[in-house]
Amino acid sequence: MSKLHYQNEKLFCEETEIKNLTEKYGTPLYVYSKNMIKNKFKTTDEAFSSVDHTICFAMKANSNMEILKLMASMGAGGDVVSGGELYLALKAGIPANKIVYASVGKTDEEIKFGIESGILAFNVESEPELEVVNQIALQMGKKAPVAIRINPNIDVHGHPYISTGKSINKFGIDIDFAFDVFLKAHKMEGINIVGVHCHIGSQILDTEYFAASAKKLFDFVTRLTEAGIEVEHIDIGGGLGVHYPDVIPDYAEEQKGVPPPSELSKKVLEILKPLNKEIIFEPGRSIIGEAAALITKVLYVKRSRDTKFIVVDAGMNDLIRPCLYEAYHQIVPLNKIEGELEKADVVGPICETGDFLAKGRMLPDVKRGDYLAVMTTGAYGYSLACNYNSRPRAAEVWINGENDELIREREKVEDWV
Ligand code: LLP
């Protein structure tokens, strides 16, 4: 059962009625189920238990310090993409030797920081970057641990902004050129080749794509071994999708079957297990996405000639996914409302036409002062939030049974002065 559910017509997170949190913490408010996060991590970790593996949580999905500490306590590693994320991962207690660092644009300072920290691997995304990592390592009198990110040219048919594994995408090194880059890296004094990395995209619901990527990785690693280059790990990236309930009708069929991590691991390990390497998996969304809702208050209901607008106190600065990716997030009232549904746009207070949480959504007759929950917002919700229109970012709370705990204070505009 989802940890966010109705009990007696009221929305609960675990055993806590969410309405009570709005009085205590205000809105907009991100509410997380701590136990759901734990369970998602555990099932993911267990899915790979038949091999030596590390689950490196993709911190870009959510980098709340308490959530990261929880990950660290469960044995997670971290997938970081900036010096900032590396700093937070270390502060949260994620061991450096479980941290992998991807990004097409690592600065010299960030590379130094990674080497000094003793991370597991830089996921190197280009030949020029490899040369810089080598130079910096030599200057420091060290060897930098490197996994080269290959771009396998696999089309996962997702939203173009979150597909990464095609040759038109900026990520990784084209699989046809990557072998030569490995040969070059092998000869570099400042480089210690530790792995191969590949990530094909996000919100992927068909595990066949992961199998296709694993096949390419298998062939690639076999070729490396034949050339005398032994890698220690194979990093299969992240990207497993989640269920965004109540989806737009013509997408519904696809969304029905969200594969569990065990289906992904079965398909991938069937192919990669014979290589006997450590497997690294970098899930973000599938661990944290379903574990939260963004709670928002209805400020006004207004009507134009042909549209009903529900104006709420959360905007695109709190949740940019609907505007940026045309993402669908289910919206439900905290207290169930009886009666007819009517089509409405749920919009925020920001001075942009793109500031909407839902368009043309069938919703009950909500009134000023009612509260709505924007579901499945644990991943890429708060982490993509910003201060546009000088709006302080929301507070974050997590729930453990009947207990709630503030895990990030609401920002204050006074702090910026
Ligand atoms: N590893 C790498 C190298 C990545 O680039 C990503 C996500 C992940 C792992 C984690 O992917 P996940 O398991 O969360 O799908 N902001 C977008 C998603 C961007 C994903 C970027 N890379 C969204 O809100 O849909």
PDB file of C-alpha atoms and ligand atoms in Angstrom, residues 56-61 79-81 102-103 123 125 149 159 161-164 171 197-204 235-241 244 281-288 320-321 324-325 327 329 379-381 383-384, ligand 1:
ATOM      1  CA  CYS A  56      24.826   4.798  -5.292  1.00  0.00           C
ATOM      2  CA  PHE A  57      21.821   7.034  -4.601  1.00  0.00           C
ATOM      3  CA  ALA A  58      21.526   9.685  -7.340  1.00  0.00           C
ATOM      4  CA  MET A  59      21.586  12.782  -5.181  1.00  0.00           C
ATOM      5  CA  LYS A  60      20.311  15.035  -7.938  1.00  0.00           C
ATOM      6  CA  ALA A  61      16.880  13.519  -7.288  1.00  0.00           C
ATOM      7  CA  ASP A  79      26.101   9.345  -7.356  1.00  0.00           C
ATOM      8  CA  VAL A  80      27.160  13.000  -7.386  1.00  0.00           C
ATOM      9  CA  VAL A  81      27.349  15.526 -10.196  1.00  0.00           C
ATOM     10  CA  ALA A 102      29.572  12.096 -13.213  1.00  0.00           C
ATOM     11  CA  SER A 103      29.118  15.423 -15.052  1.00  0.00           C
ATOM     12  CA  ASN A 123      32.764   8.943 -14.437  1.00  0.00           C
ATOM     13  CA  GLU A 125      32.593  11.983 -20.012  1.00  0.00           C
ATOM     14  CA  ARG A 149      31.151   6.785 -19.364  1.00  0.00           C
ATOM     15  CA  HIS A 159      10.953  12.808 -22.850  1.00  0.00           C
ATOM     16  CA  TYR A 161      15.057  16.339 -21.858  1.00  0.00           C
ATOM     17  CA  ILE A 162      15.638  13.240 -19.742  1.00  0.00           C
ATOM     18  CA  SER A 163      17.063  10.888 -22.374  1.00  0.00           C
ATOM     19  CA  THR A 164      20.823  10.676 -22.121  1.00  0.00           C
ATOM     20  CA  PHE A 171      26.727  12.667 -22.188  1.00  0.00           C
ATOM     21  CA  HIS A 197      29.864   3.588 -16.768  1.00  0.00           C
ATOM     22  CA  CYS A 198      26.674   3.950 -18.786  1.00  0.00           C
ATOM     23  CA  HIS A 199      23.375   5.752 -18.097  1.00  0.00           C
ATOM     24  CA  ILE A 200      20.664   5.813 -20.750  1.00  0.00           C
ATOM     25  CA  GLY A 201      17.966   8.066 -19.314  1.00  0.00           C
ATOM     26  CA  SER A 202      15.334   8.524 -16.654  1.00  0.00           C
ATOM     27  CA  GLN A 203      11.741   7.353 -16.015  1.00  0.00           C
ATOM     28  CA  ILE A 204      12.376   4.175 -18.022  1.00  0.00           C
ATOM     29  CA  ASP A 235      28.210   1.029 -13.416  1.00  0.00           C
ATOM     30  CA  ILE A 236      24.821   0.552 -15.085  1.00  0.00           C
ATOM     31  CA  GLY A 237      23.550   4.073 -14.232  1.00  0.00           C
ATOM     32  CA  GLY A 238      20.068   4.764 -12.861  1.00  0.00           C
ATOM     33  CA  GLY A 239      16.812   5.555 -14.599  1.00  0.00           C
ATOM     34  CA  LEU A 240      14.174   3.091 -13.389  1.00  0.00           C
ATOM     35  CA  GLY A 241      10.772   4.770 -13.596  1.00  0.00           C
ATOM     36  CA  TYR A 244       2.720   8.589 -11.653  1.00  0.00           C
ATOM     37  CA  PHE A 281      23.451   1.006  -9.767  1.00  0.00           C
ATOM     38  CA  GLU A 282      22.554   4.711  -9.471  1.00  0.00           C
ATOM     39  CA  PRO A 283      18.807   5.015  -8.783  1.00  0.00           C
ATOM     40  CA  GLY A 284      17.279   8.343  -7.819  1.00  0.00           C
ATOM     41  CA  ARG A 285      13.614   8.577  -8.773  1.00  0.00           C
ATOM     42  CA  SER A 286      12.762   4.935  -8.028  1.00  0.00           C
ATOM     43  CA  ILE A 287      13.980   5.327  -4.423  1.00  0.00           C
ATOM     44  CA  ILE A 288      12.472   8.679  -3.513  1.00  0.00           C
ATOM     45  CA  ILE A 320       9.062  22.788 -12.079  1.00  0.00           C
ATOM     46  CA  ARG A 321       8.359  19.338 -13.551  1.00  0.00           C
ATOM     47  CA  LEU A 324       9.667  21.814 -17.847  1.00  0.00           C
ATOM     48  CA  TYR A 325       8.763  18.263 -18.917  1.00  0.00           C
ATOM     49  CA  ALA A 327       5.039  16.033 -16.369  1.00  0.00           C
ATOM     50  CA  HIS A 329       1.418  14.762 -11.162  1.00  0.00           C
ATOM     51  CA  ALA A 379      12.296  13.090  -6.839  1.00  0.00           C
ATOM     52  CA  TYR A 380      13.303  16.238  -8.707  1.00  0.00           C
ATOM     53  CA  GLY A 381      10.813  18.261  -6.672  1.00  0.00           C
ATOM     54  CA  SER A 383      16.017  19.532  -5.673  1.00  0.00           C
ATOM     55  CA  LEU A 384      14.898  21.543  -8.705  1.00  0.00           C
TER      56      LEU A 384
HETATM   57  N1  LLP B   1      22.898   8.525 -13.025  1.00  0.00           N
HETATM   58  C1  LLP B   1      23.096   9.521 -13.901  1.00  0.00           C
HETATM   59  C2  LLP B   1      24.400   9.625 -14.548  1.00  0.00           C
HETATM   60  C3  LLP B   1      22.072  10.425 -14.182  1.00  0.00           C
HETATM   61  O1  LLP B   1      22.272  11.389 -15.066  1.00  0.00           O
HETATM   62  C4  LLP B   1      20.818  10.294 -13.542  1.00  0.00           C
HETATM   63  C5  LLP B   1      19.728  11.235 -13.797  1.00  0.00           C
HETATM   64  C6  LLP B   1      20.665   9.253 -12.600  1.00  0.00           C
HETATM   65  C7  LLP B   1      21.715   8.382 -12.374  1.00  0.00           C
HETATM   66  C8  LLP B   1      19.388   9.051 -11.826  1.00  0.00           C
HETATM   67  O2  LLP B   1      18.311   8.789 -12.662  1.00  0.00           O
HETATM   68  P1  LLP B   1      16.898   8.328 -12.011  1.00  0.00           P
HETATM   69  O3  LLP B   1      17.104   6.984 -11.368  1.00  0.00           O
HETATM   70  O4  LLP B   1      16.509   9.351 -11.023  1.00  0.00           O
HETATM   71  O5  LLP B   1      15.983   8.283 -13.162  1.00  0.00           O
HETATM   72  N2  LLP B   1      14.875  16.219 -13.676  1.00  0.00           N
HETATM   73  C9  LLP B   1      14.355  15.142 -14.471  1.00  0.00           C
HETATM   74  C10 LLP B   1      15.216  13.905 -14.398  1.00  0.00           C
HETATM   75  C11 LLP B   1      16.651  14.161 -14.786  1.00  0.00           C
HETATM   76  C12 LLP B   1      17.505  12.946 -14.643  1.00  0.00           C
HETATM   77  C13 LLP B   1      18.927  13.295 -14.806  1.00  0.00           C
HETATM   78  N3  LLP B   1      19.835  12.214 -14.617  1.00  0.00           N
HETATM   79  C14 LLP B   1      12.922  14.864 -14.042  1.00  0.00           C
HETATM   80  O6  LLP B   1      12.390  15.554 -13.157  1.00  0.00           O
HETATM   81  O7  LLP B   1      12.264  13.988 -14.606  1.00  0.00           O
END
